[in-house]
XYZ file of C-alpha atoms in Angstrom:
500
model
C 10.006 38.291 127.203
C 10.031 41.130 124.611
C 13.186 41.826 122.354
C 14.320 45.281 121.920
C 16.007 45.819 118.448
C 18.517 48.910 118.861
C 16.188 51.285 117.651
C 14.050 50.526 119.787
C 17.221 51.134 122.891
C 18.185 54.490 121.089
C 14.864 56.022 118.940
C 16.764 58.364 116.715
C 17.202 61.918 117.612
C 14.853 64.416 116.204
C 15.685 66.542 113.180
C 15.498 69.746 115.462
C 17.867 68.184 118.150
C 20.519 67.313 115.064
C 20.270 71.078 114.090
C 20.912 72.047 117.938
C 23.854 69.735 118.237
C 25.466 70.973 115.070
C 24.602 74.630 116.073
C 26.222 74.075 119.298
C 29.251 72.927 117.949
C 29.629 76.109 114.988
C 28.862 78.765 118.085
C 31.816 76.967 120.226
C 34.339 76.963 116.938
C 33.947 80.486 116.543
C 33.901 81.340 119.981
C 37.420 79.708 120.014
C 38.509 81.344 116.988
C 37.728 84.542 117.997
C 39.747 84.006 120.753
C 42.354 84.078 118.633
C 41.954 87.917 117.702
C 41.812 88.359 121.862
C 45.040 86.963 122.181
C 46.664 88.737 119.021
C 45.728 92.010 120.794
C 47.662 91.419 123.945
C 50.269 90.042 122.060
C 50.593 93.445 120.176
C 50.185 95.320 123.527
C 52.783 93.717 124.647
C 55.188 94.263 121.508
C 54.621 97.595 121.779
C 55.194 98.122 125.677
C 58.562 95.824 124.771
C 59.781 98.463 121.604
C 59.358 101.121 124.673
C 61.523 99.393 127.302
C 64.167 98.066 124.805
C 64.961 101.855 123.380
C 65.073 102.928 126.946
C 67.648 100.242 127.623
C 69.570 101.002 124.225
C 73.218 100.008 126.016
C 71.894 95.985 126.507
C 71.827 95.814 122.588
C 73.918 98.288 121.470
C 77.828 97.496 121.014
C 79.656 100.798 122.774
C 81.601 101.595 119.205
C 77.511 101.949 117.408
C 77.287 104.814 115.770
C 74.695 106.865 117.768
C 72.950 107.794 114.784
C 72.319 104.139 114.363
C 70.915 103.736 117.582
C 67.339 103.061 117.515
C 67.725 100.892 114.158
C 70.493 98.856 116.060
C 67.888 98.207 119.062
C 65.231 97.111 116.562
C 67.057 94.723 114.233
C 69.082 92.716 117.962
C 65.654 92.819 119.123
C 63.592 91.709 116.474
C 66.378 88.696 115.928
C 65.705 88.327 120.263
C 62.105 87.253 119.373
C 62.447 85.802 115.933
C 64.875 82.877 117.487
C 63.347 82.721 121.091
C 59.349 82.527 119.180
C 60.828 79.874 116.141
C 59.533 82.776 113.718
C 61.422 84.635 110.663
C 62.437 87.633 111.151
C 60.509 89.540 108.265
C 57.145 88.190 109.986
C 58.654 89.837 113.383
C 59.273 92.830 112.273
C 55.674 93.040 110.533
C 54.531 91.840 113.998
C 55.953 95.083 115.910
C 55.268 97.536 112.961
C 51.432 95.973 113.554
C 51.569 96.448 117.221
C 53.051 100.336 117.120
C 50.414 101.222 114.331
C 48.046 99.374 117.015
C 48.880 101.008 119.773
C 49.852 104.549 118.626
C 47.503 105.502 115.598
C 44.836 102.785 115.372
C 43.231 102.534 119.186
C 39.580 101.690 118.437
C 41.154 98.967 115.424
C 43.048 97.325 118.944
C 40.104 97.475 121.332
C 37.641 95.913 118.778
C 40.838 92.761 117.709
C 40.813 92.370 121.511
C 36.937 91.890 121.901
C 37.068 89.116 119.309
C 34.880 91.257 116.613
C 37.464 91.160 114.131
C 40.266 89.046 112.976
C 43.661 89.452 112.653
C 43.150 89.893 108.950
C 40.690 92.911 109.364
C 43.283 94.676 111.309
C 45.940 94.388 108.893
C 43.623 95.422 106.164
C 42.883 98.347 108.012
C 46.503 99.301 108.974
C 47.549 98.986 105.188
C 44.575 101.014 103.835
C 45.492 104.072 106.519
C 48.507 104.544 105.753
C 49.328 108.024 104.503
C 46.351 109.239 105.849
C 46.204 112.618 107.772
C 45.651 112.201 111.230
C 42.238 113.940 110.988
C 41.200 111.698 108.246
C 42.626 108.842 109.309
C 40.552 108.527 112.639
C 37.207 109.007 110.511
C 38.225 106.445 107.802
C 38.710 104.135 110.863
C 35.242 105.012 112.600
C 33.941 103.747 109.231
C 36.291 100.894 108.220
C 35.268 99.139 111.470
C 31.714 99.406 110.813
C 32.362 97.448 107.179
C 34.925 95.279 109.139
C 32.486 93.544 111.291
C 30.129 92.832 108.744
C 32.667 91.603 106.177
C 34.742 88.789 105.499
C 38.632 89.484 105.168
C 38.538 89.969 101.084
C 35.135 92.064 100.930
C 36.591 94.453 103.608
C 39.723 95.000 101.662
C 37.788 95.878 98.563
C 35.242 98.205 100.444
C 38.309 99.853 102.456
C 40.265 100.604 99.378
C 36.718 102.727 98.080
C 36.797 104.367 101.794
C 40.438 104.942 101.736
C 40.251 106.815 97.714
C 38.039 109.312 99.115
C 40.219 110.721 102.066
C 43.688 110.055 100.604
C 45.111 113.509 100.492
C 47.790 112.376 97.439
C 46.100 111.610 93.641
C 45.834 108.258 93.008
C 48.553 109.330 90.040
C 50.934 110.391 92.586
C 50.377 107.018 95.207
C 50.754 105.093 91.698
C 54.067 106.666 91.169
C 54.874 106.086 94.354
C 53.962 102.324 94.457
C 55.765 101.803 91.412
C 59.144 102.230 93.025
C 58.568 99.487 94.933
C 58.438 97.445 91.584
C 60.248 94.078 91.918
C 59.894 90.286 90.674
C 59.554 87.540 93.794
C 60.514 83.648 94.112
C 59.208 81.266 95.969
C 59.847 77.329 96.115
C 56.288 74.711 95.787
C 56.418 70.921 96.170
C 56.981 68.240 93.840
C 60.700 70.418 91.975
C 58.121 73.274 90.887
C 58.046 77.585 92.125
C 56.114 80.077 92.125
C 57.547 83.802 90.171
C 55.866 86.824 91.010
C 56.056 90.300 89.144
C 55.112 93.350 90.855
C 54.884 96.080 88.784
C 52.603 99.085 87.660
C 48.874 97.111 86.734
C 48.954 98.361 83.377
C 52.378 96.332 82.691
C 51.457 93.150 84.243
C 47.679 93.135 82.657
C 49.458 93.084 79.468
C 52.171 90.876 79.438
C 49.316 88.218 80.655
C 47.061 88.667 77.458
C 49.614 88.429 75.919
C 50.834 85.228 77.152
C 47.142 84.478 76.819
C 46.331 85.683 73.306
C 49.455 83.120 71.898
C 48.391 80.665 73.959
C 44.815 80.390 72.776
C 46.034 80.875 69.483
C 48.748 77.749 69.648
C 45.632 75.946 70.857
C 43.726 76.550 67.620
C 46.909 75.355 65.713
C 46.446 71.971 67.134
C 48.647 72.122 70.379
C 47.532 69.649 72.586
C 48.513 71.587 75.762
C 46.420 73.233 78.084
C 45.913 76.421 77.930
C 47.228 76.802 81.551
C 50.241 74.962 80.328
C 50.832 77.072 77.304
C 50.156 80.164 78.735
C 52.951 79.287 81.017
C 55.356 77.585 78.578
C 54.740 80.967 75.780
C 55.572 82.978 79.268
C 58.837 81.135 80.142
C 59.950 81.319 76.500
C 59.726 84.825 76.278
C 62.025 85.646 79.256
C 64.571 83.342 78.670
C 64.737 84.487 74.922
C 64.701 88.183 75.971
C 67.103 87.575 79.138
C 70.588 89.677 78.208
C 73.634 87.682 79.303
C 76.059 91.037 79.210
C 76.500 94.246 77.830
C 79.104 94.753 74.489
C 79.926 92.515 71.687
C 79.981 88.103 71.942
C 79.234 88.408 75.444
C 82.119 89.675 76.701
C 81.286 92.607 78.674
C 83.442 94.917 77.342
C 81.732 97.955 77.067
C 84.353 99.444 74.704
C 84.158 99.928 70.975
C 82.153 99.024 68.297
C 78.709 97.800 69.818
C 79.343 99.153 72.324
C 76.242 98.781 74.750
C 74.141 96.775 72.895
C 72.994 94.070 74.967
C 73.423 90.438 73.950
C 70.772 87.819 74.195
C 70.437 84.306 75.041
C 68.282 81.488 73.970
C 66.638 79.132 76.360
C 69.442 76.835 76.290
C 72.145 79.486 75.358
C 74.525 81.588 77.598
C 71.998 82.247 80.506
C 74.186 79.711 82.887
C 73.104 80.240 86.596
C 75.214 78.400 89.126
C 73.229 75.932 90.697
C 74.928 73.290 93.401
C 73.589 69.944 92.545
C 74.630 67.553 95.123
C 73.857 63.729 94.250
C 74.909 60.148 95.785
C 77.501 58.385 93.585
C 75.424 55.676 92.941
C 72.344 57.895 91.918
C 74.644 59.528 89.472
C 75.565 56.144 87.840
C 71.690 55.165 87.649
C 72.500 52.507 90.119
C 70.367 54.281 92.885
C 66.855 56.164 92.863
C 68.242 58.008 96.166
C 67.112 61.874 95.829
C 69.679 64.142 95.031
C 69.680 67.688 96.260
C 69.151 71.370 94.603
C 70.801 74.083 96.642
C 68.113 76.499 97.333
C 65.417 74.017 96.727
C 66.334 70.662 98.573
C 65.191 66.910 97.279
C 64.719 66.337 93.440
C 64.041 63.396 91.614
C 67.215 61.084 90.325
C 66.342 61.547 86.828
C 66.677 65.375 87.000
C 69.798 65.189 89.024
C 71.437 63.063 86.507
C 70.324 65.370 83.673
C 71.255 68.113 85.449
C 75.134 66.736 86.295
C 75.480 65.273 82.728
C 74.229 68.000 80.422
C 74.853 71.335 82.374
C 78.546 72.599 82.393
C 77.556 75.443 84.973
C 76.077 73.395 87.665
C 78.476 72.240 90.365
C 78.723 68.438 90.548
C 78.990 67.571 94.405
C 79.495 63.851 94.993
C 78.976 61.916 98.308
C 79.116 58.671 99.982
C 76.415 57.044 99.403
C 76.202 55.743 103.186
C 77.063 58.612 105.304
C 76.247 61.702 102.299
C 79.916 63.204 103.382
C 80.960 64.960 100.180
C 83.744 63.364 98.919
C 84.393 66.197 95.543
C 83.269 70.021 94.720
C 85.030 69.557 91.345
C 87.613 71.021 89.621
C 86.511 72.599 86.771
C 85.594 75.657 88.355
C 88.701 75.862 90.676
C 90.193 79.463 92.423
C 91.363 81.117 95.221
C 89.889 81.713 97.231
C 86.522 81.055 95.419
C 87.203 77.408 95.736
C 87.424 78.068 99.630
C 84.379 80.316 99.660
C 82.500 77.352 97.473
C 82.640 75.029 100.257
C 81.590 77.302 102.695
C 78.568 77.798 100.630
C 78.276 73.311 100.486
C 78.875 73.116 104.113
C 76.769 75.668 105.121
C 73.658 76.305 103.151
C 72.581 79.040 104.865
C 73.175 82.338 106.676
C 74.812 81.294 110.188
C 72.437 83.458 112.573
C 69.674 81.704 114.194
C 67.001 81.168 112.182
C 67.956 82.655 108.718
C 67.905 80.887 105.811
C 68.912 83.021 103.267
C 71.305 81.302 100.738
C 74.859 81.490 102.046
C 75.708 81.838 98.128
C 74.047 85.050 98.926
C 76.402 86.247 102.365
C 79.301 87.518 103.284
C 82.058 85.196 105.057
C 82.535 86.747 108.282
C 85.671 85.598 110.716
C 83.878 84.234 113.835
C 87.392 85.432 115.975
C 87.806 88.680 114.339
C 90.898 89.126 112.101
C 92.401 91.893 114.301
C 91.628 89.297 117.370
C 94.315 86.672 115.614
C 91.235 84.642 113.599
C 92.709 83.102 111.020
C 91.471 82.955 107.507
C 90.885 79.393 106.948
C 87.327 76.991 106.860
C 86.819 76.573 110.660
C 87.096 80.027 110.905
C 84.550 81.190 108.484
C 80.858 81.989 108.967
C 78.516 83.262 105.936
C 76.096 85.810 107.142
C 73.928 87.785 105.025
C 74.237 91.323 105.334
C 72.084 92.738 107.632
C 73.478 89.577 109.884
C 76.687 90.481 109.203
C 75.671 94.018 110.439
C 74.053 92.982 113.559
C 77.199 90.911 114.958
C 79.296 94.001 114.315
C 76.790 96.840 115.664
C 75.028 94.941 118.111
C 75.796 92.939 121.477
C 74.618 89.804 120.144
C 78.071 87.635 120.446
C 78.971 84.321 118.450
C 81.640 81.890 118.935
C 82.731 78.206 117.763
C 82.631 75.462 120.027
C 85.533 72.845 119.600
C 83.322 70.424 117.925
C 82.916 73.151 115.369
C 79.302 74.059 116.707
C 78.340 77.483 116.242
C 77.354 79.373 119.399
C 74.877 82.393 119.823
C 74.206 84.817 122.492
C 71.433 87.156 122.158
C 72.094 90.605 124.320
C 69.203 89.013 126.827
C 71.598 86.359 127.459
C 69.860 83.289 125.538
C 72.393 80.915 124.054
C 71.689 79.324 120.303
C 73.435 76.105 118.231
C 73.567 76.265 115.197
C 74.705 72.452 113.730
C 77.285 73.372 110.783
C 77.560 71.017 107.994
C 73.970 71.036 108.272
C 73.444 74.191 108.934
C 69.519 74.074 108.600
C 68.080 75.271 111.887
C 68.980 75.684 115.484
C 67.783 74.833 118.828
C 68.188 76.687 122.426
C 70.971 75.316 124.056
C 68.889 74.779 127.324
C 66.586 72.605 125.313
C 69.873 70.475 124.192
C 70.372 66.932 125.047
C 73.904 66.921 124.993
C 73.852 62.508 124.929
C 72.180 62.204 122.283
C 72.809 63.875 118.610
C 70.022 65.647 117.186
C 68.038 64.505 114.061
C 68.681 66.234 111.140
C 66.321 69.036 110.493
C 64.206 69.441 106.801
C 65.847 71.293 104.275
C 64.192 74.967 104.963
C 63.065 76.968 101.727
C 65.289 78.752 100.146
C 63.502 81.431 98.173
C 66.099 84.093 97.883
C 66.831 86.297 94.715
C 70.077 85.947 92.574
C 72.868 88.376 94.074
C 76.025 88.446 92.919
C 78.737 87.826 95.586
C 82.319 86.494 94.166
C 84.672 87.281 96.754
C 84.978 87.703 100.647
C 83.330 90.967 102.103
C 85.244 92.879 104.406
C 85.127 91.185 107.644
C 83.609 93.907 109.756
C 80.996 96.722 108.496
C 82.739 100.042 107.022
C 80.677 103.109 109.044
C 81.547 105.257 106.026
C 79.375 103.246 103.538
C 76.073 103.844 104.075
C 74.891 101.061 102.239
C 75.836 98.692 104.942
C 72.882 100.449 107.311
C 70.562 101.208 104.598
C 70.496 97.524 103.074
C 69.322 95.457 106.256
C 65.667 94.778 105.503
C 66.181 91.526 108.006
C 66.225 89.298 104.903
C 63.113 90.255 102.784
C 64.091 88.282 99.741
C 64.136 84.809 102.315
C 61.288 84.953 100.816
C 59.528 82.111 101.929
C 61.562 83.039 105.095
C 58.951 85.750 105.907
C 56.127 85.521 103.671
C 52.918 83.135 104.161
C 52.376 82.402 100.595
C 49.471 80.073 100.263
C 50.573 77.025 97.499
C 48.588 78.353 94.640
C 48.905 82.512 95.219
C 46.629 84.756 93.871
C 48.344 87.688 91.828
């Protein structure tokens, strides 16, 4: 009887048959991924055949007292919130979804044709879309006749550096005049990262934001050669941070005060890093975390979990942050505080704990950031009082009041919306962190508490009550609803270490 060892039962596979395997495997990954593109293509087809049919039923999302001139923008901003809350999606990345499919479908044809045969990505056809903008009809359809030559040969990143050449040549504005342009757009951007840090982003002209980083740089580098044990990563950072919090003005006059009126008149006053710049933070933090009895995590409005040791610091050192206290079983809040106490601030202040967020499905701009709207309308006999109150950001806020999307309280204090296609939404209050389609609702069992969404919104100032429904004389109730752009980790991918 002969004994077979194992390799003798399975000789080992040849090097060439290894190769085949593996090479199998590759052509069948990117097979599937280019599926992807195939099925980004339809999905803009179908955007764009959806923008069509929804203008040409304007009276399903328009409310009849609309201004007509506000017509189309009404039909875009109920329907964009229609697909943001039905698809899970922000609205910011819905709206760059449709713009996408119209530029698609209307100006970019052979861009479309070659996503939906899978020999480009997703990526390439953005790149292309942002690089033809402004271009002349004329030019634009021979900048795309060569951009999609350079697309299919490229990865994402080399395309958009060879497309920006392509695009320089047929622009028909100066490069002077685009950068003047560009510049209005000039802004500075938040976002939230794990483990209590963020990510701050300038955008402004090149020459500006080249500069302030050597210089940043240069100190660093030379703190390094004094000895400073930090990196230079670190310091770089740390010279940055100093700079704007020592340059930061806290008001406009004399001692801080504001008063624009006399001697010093509008010279502005500055703060040090642990002067007068105060922002009002909401810390919240279980009682027995605060008295070091605890390592529960407390909780940073606009943020979410932090680490005890911060919390405490944070409650016991800084006057301006807004001690909330809870059980430590069931997390109720059991004290706002009264050092900051008004009316009806102190009213609008617990909207803002109870809350978190915008009230419309999906939103999660910062309800320190919204207007309180009266779910029954004042002139309807709503009452003015904390079951009654809803904080919607703005362009929210104009939606309900322009739109036929409808929302009403439940008894159990449940927030209810209905989108003009007839598709109901929950919103949990005192949670107030996401929402679910009521079809999809187990009404026997609760539902689990969603994550803390980021909050990534820019400071706004907002100390009273808005008016409870939109004034059609001020324009800049219309002109302000960019569907949230400052959520900004609402709408924006940002990968966790971005590069400027």
């Amino acid at each position: 009887m002969v004994i077979l060892n194992d390799d003798d039962k399975h000789p080992p596979e040849s090097r060439d048959s290894r190769i085949g395997k593996l090479a199998v495997m590759v052509e069948e990954i990117s097979e599937q991924y280019a599926l992807l593109a195939v099925v980004q293509a339809q999905v803009s087809t179908m955007m764009a055949d959806l923008i069509g049919h929804a203008v040409a039923n304007r009276d399903l999302f328009v409310a009849s007292d609309t201004d007509t001139t506000k017509t189309q923008e009404v039909v875009r901003s109920a329907l964009t919130g229609e697909l943001a809350a039905k698809m899970r999606l922000s609205q910011p990345m819905i709206t760059s979804m449709l713009g996408t499919a119209e530029t698609l479908t209307t100006e970019l044809p052979a861009t479309l044709e070659a996503l939906g045969e899978g020999v480009i990505t997703y990526q390439h056809a953005r790149t292309l879309i942002d690089q033809a903008t402004g271009l002349s009809t004329q030019d634009r359809a021979a900048f795309e006749q060569v951009a999609l030559t350079l697309a299919k040969t490229s990865t994402p990143p080399q395309f958009k550096n060879k497309a920006l050449a392509l695009r320089e040549s047929l622009h028909p504005e100066t490069s002077t005049e685009r950068h003047e342009a560009a510049a209005e757009d000039r802004r500075v951007e938040h976002w939230n990262a794990p483990d209590g840090m963020g990510w701050l982003a300038l955008y402004a002209p090149v020459e500006v934001t080249q500069s302030i980083f050597n210089a940043c740089h240069t100190t660093a580098k030379s703190l390094r050669k004094t000895g400073d044990e930090r990196t230079i990563g670190q310091l770089t950072a740390d010279v940055f941070t100093d700079a704007a919090m020592l340059g930061l003005t806290t008001g406009i006059g004399t001692g801080g005060s504001g008063d624009d009126s006399g001697e010093g008149a509008g010279v502005p006053v500055f703060a040090g890093r642990g002067g007068a710049i105060r922002p009002t933070v909401h810390v919240t933090v279980p009682v027995m975390t605060l008295l070091g009895h605890s390592e529960e995590p407390a909780e940073l409005d606009g943020y979410g979990p932090i680490n005890p040791e911060t919390a405490r610091r944070l409650a016991a050192q800084a006057p301006s942050f807004t001690r909330l206290l809870t059980h430590p079983e069931t997390g109720a809040v059991l004290s706002v505080g009264r050092d900051r106490y008004a009316v009806p601030a102190d009213l609008r202040k617990t909207i803002e704990v109870r809350d978190k967020t915008c009230g419309f499905p999906g939103c999660n701009r910062s309800a320190r950031q919204c207007d309180v709207d009266h779910i029954l309308a004042w002139q309807d006999g709503g009452e003015t009082d904390l079951e009654n109150l809803n904080p919607l950001c703005r362009s929210h806020h104009v939606l309900k009041h322009s739109s036929t999307w409808q929302v009403q309280r439940d008894d159990d204090g449940t927030i209810i919306w209905t989108s003009p296609l007839g598709q109901k939404y929950r919103i949990r209050r005192s949670t107030n962190v996401g929402f679910e389609p009521l079809d999809e609702y187990d009404e026997t069992e609760p539902p689990e508490p969603d994550l803390e969404p980021d909050l990534g919104d820019e400071e706004v100032e907002n100390d009273g009550f808005a008016e409870d429904e939109p004034n059609p004389d001020d324009e800049s109730w219309f002109t302000d609803t960019k569907t949230d752009e400052a959520d900004a980790t609402d709408g924006k991918d940002y990968p966790d270490k971005p590069l400027f």
